mmCIF file with all atom_site columns, C-alpha atoms in Angstrom:
data_model
loop_
_atom_site.group_PDB
_atom_site.id
_atom_site.type_symbol
_atom_site.label_atom_id
_atom_site.label_alt_id
_atom_site.label_comp_id
_atom_site.label_asym_id
_atom_site.label_entity_id
_atom_site.label_seq_id
_atom_site.pdbx_PDB_ins_code
_atom_site.Cartn_x
_atom_site.Cartn_y
_atom_site.Cartn_z
_atom_site.occupancy
_atom_site.B_iso_or_equiv
_atom_site.pdbx_formal_charge
_atom_site.auth_seq_id
_atom_site.auth_comp_id
_atom_site.auth_asym_id
_atom_site.auth_atom_id
_atom_site.pdbx_PDB_model_num
ATOM 1   C CA . UNK A 1 1   ? 18.690 95.278  99.563  1.00 89.00 ? 3   UNK A CA 1
ATOM 2   C CA . UNK A 1 2   ? 17.716 96.800  96.237  1.00 94.00 ? 4   UNK A CA 1
ATOM 3   C CA . UNK A 1 3   ? 18.734 93.734  94.236  1.00 95.00 ? 5   UNK A CA 1
ATOM 4   C CA . UNK A 1 4   ? 16.338 91.528  96.215  1.00 95.00 ? 6   UNK A CA 1
ATOM 5   C CA . UNK A 1 5   ? 13.543 94.067  95.852  1.00 95.00 ? 7   UNK A CA 1
ATOM 6   C CA . UNK A 1 6   ? 14.096 94.324  92.098  1.00 96.00 ? 8   UNK A CA 1
ATOM 7   C CA . UNK A 1 7   ? 14.200 90.549  91.740  1.00 96.00 ? 9   UNK A CA 1
ATOM 8   C CA . UNK A 1 8   ? 10.907 90.188  93.581  1.00 97.00 ? 10  UNK A CA 1
ATOM 9   C CA . UNK A 1 9   ? 9.104  93.176  92.085  1.00 97.00 ? 11  UNK A CA 1
ATOM 10  C CA . UNK A 1 10  ? 10.147 92.550  88.463  1.00 97.00 ? 12  UNK A CA 1
ATOM 11  C CA . UNK A 1 11  ? 9.514  88.818  88.417  1.00 97.00 ? 13  UNK A CA 1
ATOM 12  C CA . UNK A 1 12  ? 6.399  89.028  86.212  1.00 98.00 ? 14  UNK A CA 1
ATOM 13  C CA . UNK A 1 13  ? 7.974  91.441  83.701  1.00 98.00 ? 15  UNK A CA 1
ATOM 14  C CA . UNK A 1 14  ? 11.140 89.319  83.650  1.00 97.00 ? 16  UNK A CA 1
ATOM 15  C CA . UNK A 1 15  ? 9.193  86.120  82.973  1.00 97.00 ? 17  UNK A CA 1
ATOM 16  C CA . UNK A 1 16  ? 7.141  87.736  80.208  1.00 97.00 ? 18  UNK A CA 1
ATOM 17  C CA . UNK A 1 17  ? 10.193 89.186  78.408  1.00 97.00 ? 19  UNK A CA 1
ATOM 18  C CA . UNK A 1 18  ? 12.124 85.953  78.825  1.00 95.00 ? 20  UNK A CA 1
ATOM 19  C CA . UNK A 1 19  ? 9.225  83.953  77.379  1.00 96.00 ? 21  UNK A CA 1
ATOM 20  C CA . UNK A 1 20  ? 9.074  86.156  74.276  1.00 96.00 ? 22  UNK A CA 1
ATOM 21  C CA . UNK A 1 21  ? 12.832 85.986  73.754  1.00 95.00 ? 23  UNK A CA 1
ATOM 22  C CA . UNK A 1 22  ? 13.102 82.230  74.347  1.00 95.00 ? 24  UNK A CA 1
ATOM 23  C CA . UNK A 1 23  ? 10.291 81.569  71.841  1.00 95.00 ? 25  UNK A CA 1
ATOM 24  C CA . UNK A 1 24  ? 12.203 83.682  69.323  1.00 95.00 ? 26  UNK A CA 1
ATOM 25  C CA . UNK A 1 25  ? 15.407 81.738  69.999  1.00 95.00 ? 27  UNK A CA 1
ATOM 26  C CA . UNK A 1 26  ? 13.598 78.393  69.714  1.00 95.00 ? 28  UNK A CA 1
ATOM 27  C CA . UNK A 1 27  ? 12.393 79.472  66.254  1.00 95.00 ? 29  UNK A CA 1
ATOM 28  C CA . UNK A 1 28  ? 15.975 79.952  64.988  1.00 96.00 ? 30  UNK A CA 1
ATOM 29  C CA . UNK A 1 29  ? 16.756 77.551  62.142  1.00 95.00 ? 31  UNK A CA 1
ATOM 30  C CA . UNK A 1 30  ? 19.695 79.306  60.468  1.00 96.00 ? 32  UNK A CA 1
ATOM 31  C CA . UNK A 1 31  ? 22.512 81.765  61.065  1.00 97.00 ? 33  UNK A CA 1
ATOM 32  C CA . UNK A 1 32  ? 20.373 84.420  59.348  1.00 96.00 ? 34  UNK A CA 1
ATOM 33  C CA . UNK A 1 33  ? 17.639 83.868  61.956  1.00 96.00 ? 35  UNK A CA 1
ATOM 34  C CA . UNK A 1 34  ? 20.261 84.114  64.702  1.00 97.00 ? 36  UNK A CA 1
ATOM 35  C CA . UNK A 1 35  ? 21.583 87.371  63.230  1.00 97.00 ? 37  UNK A CA 1
ATOM 36  C CA . UNK A 1 36  ? 18.052 88.796  63.407  1.00 95.00 ? 38  UNK A CA 1
ATOM 37  C CA . UNK A 1 37  ? 17.803 87.882  67.091  1.00 96.00 ? 39  UNK A CA 1
ATOM 38  C CA . UNK A 1 38  ? 21.225 89.394  67.759  1.00 97.00 ? 40  UNK A CA 1
ATOM 39  C CA . UNK A 1 39  ? 20.099 92.591  66.018  1.00 96.00 ? 41  UNK A CA 1
ATOM 40  C CA . UNK A 1 40  ? 17.278 92.866  68.544  1.00 96.00 ? 42  UNK A CA 1
ATOM 41  C CA . UNK A 1 41  ? 19.715 92.441  71.411  1.00 96.00 ? 43  UNK A CA 1
ATOM 42  C CA . UNK A 1 42  ? 22.155 94.888  69.822  1.00 97.00 ? 44  UNK A CA 1
ATOM 43  C CA . UNK A 1 43  ? 19.740 97.728  69.202  1.00 97.00 ? 45  UNK A CA 1
ATOM 44  C CA . UNK A 1 44  ? 18.168 97.444  72.649  1.00 97.00 ? 46  UNK A CA 1
ATOM 45  C CA . UNK A 1 45  ? 21.397 97.095  74.612  1.00 97.00 ? 47  UNK A CA 1
ATOM 46  C CA . UNK A 1 46  ? 23.108 99.907  72.700  1.00 97.00 ? 48  UNK A CA 1
ATOM 47  C CA . UNK A 1 47  ? 20.202 102.327 73.236  1.00 98.00 ? 49  UNK A CA 1
ATOM 48  C CA . UNK A 1 48  ? 19.931 101.500 76.956  1.00 98.00 ? 50  UNK A CA 1
ATOM 49  C CA . UNK A 1 49  ? 23.712 101.823 77.300  1.00 97.00 ? 51  UNK A CA 1
ATOM 50  C CA . UNK A 1 50  ? 23.527 105.261 75.658  1.00 97.00 ? 52  UNK A CA 1
ATOM 51  C CA . UNK A 1 51  ? 20.893 106.317 78.197  1.00 97.00 ? 53  UNK A CA 1
ATOM 52  C CA . UNK A 1 52  ? 22.887 104.945 81.132  1.00 97.00 ? 54  UNK A CA 1
ATOM 53  C CA . UNK A 1 53  ? 26.233 106.390 80.056  1.00 96.00 ? 55  UNK A CA 1
ATOM 54  C CA . UNK A 1 54  ? 25.560 109.788 81.622  1.00 95.00 ? 56  UNK A CA 1
ATOM 55  C CA . UNK A 1 55  ? 25.216 108.161 85.031  1.00 97.00 ? 57  UNK A CA 1
ATOM 56  C CA . UNK A 1 56  ? 27.297 104.963 84.976  1.00 97.00 ? 58  UNK A CA 1
ATOM 57  C CA . UNK A 1 57  ? 30.937 105.980 85.017  1.00 96.00 ? 59  UNK A CA 1
ATOM 58  C CA . UNK A 1 58  ? 34.095 104.284 86.264  1.00 96.00 ? 60  UNK A CA 1
ATOM 59  C CA . UNK A 1 59  ? 33.606 106.173 89.538  1.00 96.00 ? 61  UNK A CA 1
ATOM 60  C CA . UNK A 1 60  ? 30.235 104.433 89.965  1.00 96.00 ? 62  UNK A CA 1
ATOM 61  C CA . UNK A 1 61  ? 31.157 101.064 88.457  1.00 97.00 ? 63  UNK A CA 1
ATOM 62  C CA . UNK A 1 62  ? 34.960 100.673 88.445  1.00 96.00 ? 64  UNK A CA 1
ATOM 63  C CA . UNK A 1 63  ? 34.923 97.615  86.160  1.00 96.00 ? 65  UNK A CA 1
ATOM 64  C CA . UNK A 1 64  ? 32.564 99.116  83.561  1.00 95.00 ? 66  UNK A CA 1
ATOM 65  C CA . UNK A 1 65  ? 35.118 98.597  80.763  1.00 93.00 ? 67  UNK A CA 1
ATOM 66  C CA . UNK A 1 66  ? 35.337 94.887  81.604  1.00 93.00 ? 68  UNK A CA 1
ATOM 67  C CA . UNK A 1 67  ? 31.584 94.394  81.368  1.00 94.00 ? 69  UNK A CA 1
ATOM 68  C CA . UNK A 1 68  ? 29.804 92.758  78.488  1.00 93.00 ? 70  UNK A CA 1
ATOM 69  C CA . UNK A 1 69  ? 28.073 95.323  76.293  1.00 94.00 ? 71  UNK A CA 1
ATOM 70  C CA . UNK A 1 70  ? 26.588 95.822  72.833  1.00 96.00 ? 72  UNK A CA 1
ATOM 71  C CA . UNK A 1 71  ? 30.034 95.767  71.196  1.00 96.00 ? 73  UNK A CA 1
ATOM 72  C CA . UNK A 1 72  ? 30.094 92.009  71.900  1.00 96.00 ? 74  UNK A CA 1
ATOM 73  C CA . UNK A 1 73  ? 26.786 91.600  70.095  1.00 97.00 ? 75  UNK A CA 1
ATOM 74  C CA . UNK A 1 74  ? 28.063 93.595  67.119  1.00 98.00 ? 76  UNK A CA 1
ATOM 75  C CA . UNK A 1 75  ? 31.147 91.355  66.980  1.00 98.00 ? 77  UNK A CA 1
ATOM 76  C CA . UNK A 1 76  ? 28.897 88.274  66.921  1.00 98.00 ? 78  UNK A CA 1
ATOM 77  C CA . UNK A 1 77  ? 26.732 89.734  64.144  1.00 98.00 ? 79  UNK A CA 1
ATOM 78  C CA . UNK A 1 78  ? 29.812 90.500  62.082  1.00 98.00 ? 80  UNK A CA 1
ATOM 79  C CA . UNK A 1 79  ? 31.357 87.053  62.776  1.00 98.00 ? 81  UNK A CA 1
ATOM 80  C CA . UNK A 1 80  ? 28.189 85.543  61.313  1.00 98.00 ? 82  UNK A CA 1
ATOM 81  C CA . UNK A 1 81  ? 28.487 87.751  58.217  1.00 98.00 ? 83  UNK A CA 1
ATOM 82  C CA . UNK A 1 82  ? 25.694 90.127  59.176  1.00 97.00 ? 84  UNK A CA 1
ATOM 83  C CA . UNK A 1 83  ? 25.434 93.863  59.608  1.00 96.00 ? 85  UNK A CA 1
ATOM 84  C CA . UNK A 1 84  ? 23.397 96.208  61.758  1.00 95.00 ? 86  UNK A CA 1
ATOM 85  C CA . UNK A 1 85  ? 21.364 97.494  58.827  1.00 88.00 ? 87  UNK A CA 1
ATOM 86  C CA . UNK A 1 86  ? 17.594 97.430  59.259  1.00 86.00 ? 88  UNK A CA 1
ATOM 87  C CA . UNK A 1 87  ? 17.431 97.479  63.012  1.00 92.00 ? 89  UNK A CA 1
ATOM 88  C CA . UNK A 1 88  ? 14.034 97.519  64.672  1.00 88.00 ? 90  UNK A CA 1
ATOM 89  C CA . UNK A 1 89  ? 12.983 100.655 66.486  1.00 90.00 ? 91  UNK A CA 1
ATOM 90  C CA . UNK A 1 90  ? 13.046 100.413 70.257  1.00 95.00 ? 92  UNK A CA 1
ATOM 91  C CA . UNK A 1 91  ? 11.722 102.238 73.261  1.00 96.00 ? 93  UNK A CA 1
ATOM 92  C CA . UNK A 1 92  ? 13.998 102.447 76.280  1.00 96.00 ? 94  UNK A CA 1
ATOM 93  C CA . UNK A 1 93  ? 13.258 103.648 79.793  1.00 96.00 ? 95  UNK A CA 1
ATOM 94  C CA . UNK A 1 94  ? 13.806 107.211 80.909  1.00 95.00 ? 96  UNK A CA 1
ATOM 95  C CA . UNK A 1 95  ? 16.851 107.400 83.147  1.00 97.00 ? 97  UNK A CA 1
ATOM 96  C CA . UNK A 1 96  ? 17.320 110.379 85.456  1.00 96.00 ? 98  UNK A CA 1
ATOM 97  C CA . UNK A 1 97  ? 19.734 109.184 88.141  1.00 95.00 ? 99  UNK A CA 1
ATOM 98  C CA . UNK A 1 98  ? 22.455 106.737 89.054  1.00 96.00 ? 100 UNK A CA 1
ATOM 99  C CA . UNK A 1 99  ? 19.896 104.448 90.702  1.00 96.00 ? 101 UNK A CA 1
ATOM 100 C CA . UNK A 1 100 ? 17.695 104.552 87.577  1.00 96.00 ? 102 UNK A CA 1
ATOM 101 C CA . UNK A 1 101 ? 20.724 103.621 85.452  1.00 97.00 ? 103 UNK A CA 1
ATOM 102 C CA . UNK A 1 102 ? 21.750 100.819 87.807  1.00 97.00 ? 104 UNK A CA 1
ATOM 103 C CA . UNK A 1 103 ? 18.169 99.512  87.824  1.00 97.00 ? 105 UNK A CA 1
ATOM 104 C CA . UNK A 1 104 ? 18.158 99.355  84.013  1.00 98.00 ? 106 UNK A CA 1
ATOM 105 C CA . UNK A 1 105 ? 21.614 97.803  84.057  1.00 97.00 ? 107 UNK A CA 1
ATOM 106 C CA . UNK A 1 106 ? 20.321 95.164  86.477  1.00 97.00 ? 108 UNK A CA 1
ATOM 107 C CA . UNK A 1 107 ? 18.137 93.865  83.645  1.00 96.00 ? 109 UNK A CA 1
ATOM 108 C CA . UNK A 1 108 ? 21.058 93.784  81.202  1.00 95.00 ? 110 UNK A CA 1
ATOM 109 C CA . UNK A 1 109 ? 23.376 92.105  83.707  1.00 94.00 ? 111 UNK A CA 1
ATOM 110 C CA . UNK A 1 110 ? 20.672 89.626  84.722  1.00 90.00 ? 112 UNK A CA 1
ATOM 111 C CA . UNK A 1 111 ? 20.507 88.464  81.112  1.00 87.00 ? 113 UNK A CA 1
ATOM 112 C CA . UNK A 1 112 ? 24.082 87.202  81.416  1.00 83.00 ? 114 UNK A CA 1
ATOM 113 C CA . UNK A 1 113 ? 23.010 84.436  83.721  1.00 83.00 ? 115 UNK A CA 1
ATOM 114 C CA . UNK A 1 114 ? 20.904 82.788  80.990  1.00 87.00 ? 116 UNK A CA 1
ATOM 115 C CA . UNK A 1 115 ? 23.606 83.024  78.327  1.00 90.00 ? 117 UNK A CA 1
ATOM 116 C CA . UNK A 1 116 ? 25.020 79.481  78.700  1.00 90.00 ? 118 UNK A CA 1
ATOM 117 C CA . UNK A 1 117 ? 21.527 78.015  78.275  1.00 92.00 ? 119 UNK A CA 1
ATOM 118 C CA . UNK A 1 118 ? 20.981 80.072  75.132  1.00 95.00 ? 120 UNK A CA 1
ATOM 119 C CA . UNK A 1 119 ? 24.300 78.867  73.699  1.00 95.00 ? 121 UNK A CA 1
ATOM 120 C CA . UNK A 1 120 ? 23.207 75.242  74.273  1.00 95.00 ? 122 UNK A CA 1
ATOM 121 C CA . UNK A 1 121 ? 19.850 75.936  72.604  1.00 95.00 ? 123 UNK A CA 1
ATOM 122 C CA . UNK A 1 122 ? 21.600 77.484  69.605  1.00 96.00 ? 124 UNK A CA 1
ATOM 123 C CA . UNK A 1 123 ? 24.088 74.631  69.298  1.00 96.00 ? 125 UNK A CA 1
ATOM 124 C CA . UNK A 1 124 ? 21.150 72.187  69.138  1.00 94.00 ? 126 UNK A CA 1
ATOM 125 C CA . UNK A 1 125 ? 19.903 74.243  66.185  1.00 92.00 ? 127 UNK A CA 1
ATOM 126 C CA . UNK A 1 126 ? 23.210 73.898  64.367  1.00 94.00 ? 128 UNK A CA 1
ATOM 127 C CA . UNK A 1 127 ? 24.611 77.328  65.236  1.00 96.00 ? 129 UNK A CA 1
ATOM 128 C CA . UNK A 1 128 ? 28.328 76.970  65.977  1.00 96.00 ? 130 UNK A CA 1
ATOM 129 C CA . UNK A 1 129 ? 29.643 80.520  66.280  1.00 97.00 ? 131 UNK A CA 1
ATOM 130 C CA . UNK A 1 130 ? 28.720 84.021  67.337  1.00 97.00 ? 132 UNK A CA 1
ATOM 131 C CA . UNK A 1 131 ? 28.595 83.330  71.091  1.00 97.00 ? 133 UNK A CA 1
ATOM 132 C CA . UNK A 1 132 ? 30.856 86.065  72.469  1.00 95.00 ? 134 UNK A CA 1
ATOM 133 C CA . UNK A 1 133 ? 27.902 87.923  73.938  1.00 96.00 ? 135 UNK A CA 1
ATOM 134 C CA . UNK A 1 134 ? 26.005 84.929  75.296  1.00 95.00 ? 136 UNK A CA 1
ATOM 135 C CA . UNK A 1 135 ? 29.124 83.452  76.868  1.00 93.00 ? 137 UNK A CA 1
ATOM 136 C CA . UNK A 1 136 ? 29.053 86.492  79.154  1.00 90.00 ? 138 UNK A CA 1
ATOM 137 C CA . UNK A 1 137 ? 31.963 86.520  81.538  1.00 92.00 ? 139 UNK A CA 1
ATOM 138 C CA . UNK A 1 138 ? 32.505 82.784  81.258  1.00 89.00 ? 140 UNK A CA 1
ATOM 139 C CA . UNK A 1 139 ? 33.436 81.202  84.571  1.00 90.00 ? 141 UNK A CA 1
ATOM 140 C CA . UNK A 1 140 ? 33.516 84.685  86.157  1.00 92.00 ? 142 UNK A CA 1
ATOM 141 C CA . UNK A 1 141 ? 29.836 85.432  85.438  1.00 91.00 ? 143 UNK A CA 1
ATOM 142 C CA . UNK A 1 142 ? 28.719 84.799  89.022  1.00 90.00 ? 144 UNK A CA 1
ATOM 143 C CA . UNK A 1 143 ? 31.535 86.917  90.458  1.00 94.00 ? 145 UNK A CA 1
ATOM 144 C CA . UNK A 1 144 ? 30.844 89.769  88.043  1.00 95.00 ? 146 UNK A CA 1
ATOM 145 C CA . UNK A 1 145 ? 27.123 89.703  88.827  1.00 94.00 ? 147 UNK A CA 1
ATOM 146 C CA . UNK A 1 146 ? 27.870 89.747  92.550  1.00 95.00 ? 148 UNK A CA 1
ATOM 147 C CA . UNK A 1 147 ? 30.183 92.765  92.108  1.00 96.00 ? 149 UNK A CA 1
ATOM 148 C CA . UNK A 1 148 ? 27.469 94.568  90.177  1.00 97.00 ? 150 UNK A CA 1
ATOM 149 C CA . UNK A 1 149 ? 24.738 93.800  92.713  1.00 96.00 ? 151 UNK A CA 1
ATOM 150 C CA . UNK A 1 150 ? 26.917 95.014  95.584  1.00 97.00 ? 152 UNK A CA 1
ATOM 151 C CA . UNK A 1 151 ? 27.173 98.395  93.843  1.00 96.00 ? 153 UNK A CA 1
ATOM 152 C CA . UNK A 1 152 ? 23.440 98.375  93.060  1.00 96.00 ? 154 UNK A CA 1
ATOM 153 C CA . UNK A 1 153 ? 22.720 97.663  96.719  1.00 95.00 ? 155 UNK A CA 1
ATOM 154 C CA . UNK A 1 154 ? 25.150 100.336 97.928  1.00 94.00 ? 156 UNK A CA 1
ATOM 155 C CA . UNK A 1 155 ? 23.415 103.040 95.893  1.00 93.00 ? 157 UNK A CA 1
ATOM 156 C CA . UNK A 1 156 ? 19.985 101.635 96.665  1.00 89.00 ? 158 UNK A CA 1
ATOM 157 C CA . UNK A 1 157 ? 20.396 101.672 100.436 1.00 85.00 ? 159 UNK A CA 1
ATOM 158 C CA . UNK A 1 158 ? 20.039 105.455 100.467 1.00 75.00 ? 160 UNK A CA 1
ATOM 159 C CA . UNK A 1 159 ? 16.581 105.229 98.936  1.00 76.00 ? 161 UNK A CA 1
ATOM 160 C CA . UNK A 1 160 ? 13.541 105.660 101.104 1.00 77.00 ? 162 UNK A CA 1
ATOM 161 C CA . UNK A 1 161 ? 11.229 104.718 98.257  1.00 80.00 ? 163 UNK A CA 1
ATOM 162 C CA . UNK A 1 162 ? 12.141 102.023 95.744  1.00 91.00 ? 164 UNK A CA 1
ATOM 163 C CA . UNK A 1 163 ? 9.215  102.759 93.427  1.00 93.00 ? 165 UNK A CA 1
ATOM 164 C CA . UNK A 1 164 ? 11.252 104.550 90.753  1.00 94.00 ? 166 UNK A CA 1
ATOM 165 C CA . UNK A 1 165 ? 13.931 101.839 90.655  1.00 96.00 ? 167 UNK A CA 1
ATOM 166 C CA . UNK A 1 166 ? 11.267 99.137  90.328  1.00 97.00 ? 168 UNK A CA 1
ATOM 167 C CA . UNK A 1 167 ? 9.468  101.094 87.600  1.00 97.00 ? 169 UNK A CA 1
ATOM 168 C CA . UNK A 1 168 ? 12.675 101.540 85.576  1.00 97.00 ? 170 UNK A CA 1
ATOM 169 C CA . UNK A 1 169 ? 13.600 97.857  85.848  1.00 98.00 ? 171 UNK A CA 1
ATOM 170 C CA . UNK A 1 170 ? 10.069 96.725  84.944  1.00 98.00 ? 172 UNK A CA 1
ATOM 171 C CA . UNK A 1 171 ? 10.008 99.076  81.969  1.00 98.00 ? 173 UNK A CA 1
ATOM 172 C CA . UNK A 1 172 ? 13.432 97.819  80.877  1.00 98.00 ? 174 UNK A CA 1
ATOM 173 C CA . UNK A 1 173 ? 12.197 94.215  80.901  1.00 97.00 ? 175 UNK A CA 1
ATOM 174 C CA . UNK A 1 174 ? 8.923  95.119  79.163  1.00 97.00 ? 176 UNK A CA 1
ATOM 175 C CA . UNK A 1 175 ? 10.572 97.133  76.411  1.00 97.00 ? 177 UNK A CA 1
ATOM 176 C CA . UNK A 1 176 ? 13.228 94.448  75.903  1.00 97.00 ? 178 UNK A CA 1
ATOM 177 C CA . UNK A 1 177 ? 10.551 91.829  75.236  1.00 96.00 ? 179 UNK A CA 1
ATOM 178 C CA . UNK A 1 178 ? 8.743  94.170  72.845  1.00 95.00 ? 180 UNK A CA 1
ATOM 179 C CA . UNK A 1 179 ? 11.852 94.382  70.631  1.00 95.00 ? 181 UNK A CA 1
ATOM 180 C CA . UNK A 1 180 ? 11.209 90.781  69.622  1.00 94.00 ? 182 UNK A CA 1
ATOM 181 C CA . UNK A 1 181 ? 7.626  91.434  68.593  1.00 88.00 ? 183 UNK A CA 1
ATOM 182 C CA . UNK A 1 182 ? 8.772  94.112  66.103  1.00 70.00 ? 184 UNK A CA 1
ATOM 183 C CA . UNK A 1 183 ? 7.742  93.524  62.475  1.00 63.00 ? 185 UNK A CA 1
ATOM 184 C CA . UNK A 1 184 ? 11.426 93.850  61.478  1.00 58.00 ? 186 UNK A CA 1
ATOM 185 C CA . UNK A 1 185 ? 12.226 90.738  63.544  1.00 57.00 ? 187 UNK A CA 1
ATOM 186 C CA . UNK A 1 186 ? 9.148  88.720  62.583  1.00 52.00 ? 188 UNK A CA 1
#
């Protein structure tokens, strides 16, 4: 199953990106700091979504319009009184196929699972709003992730070589972490 392979083969990249992002979140001491973190999420998610959009359609992922995306991050930024001016530059993976797009999307969807923990961390720092994105799918997060991984696995079972899918997912994690080392966000 492609999901299991990606989970195993991207573990190191996932841990590294998560460590960078969590340190950034732990440094938040105001809504302005939180807006800066959200800007990093927004610019990265929106650019990856742009790359994936050629390949991820409703025919591939029937519930695509129900999925959490960068518009949720923008709504949170605006709720906090921020704007998307002065976004950091980002590098996103090359995507050349449906499986590449699903492999990149795996990283974005995987981030949903940590959302409730991030909300708790932010609340401890006095942040009380702007959680639309991090709340993910609420109580349906597990179900939505399972639906996504079943589609990922269905497209992945035709692959004889998982190298490209692994490379795209690893690059997606790596580049995501690098957003938060940008001088604009430091």
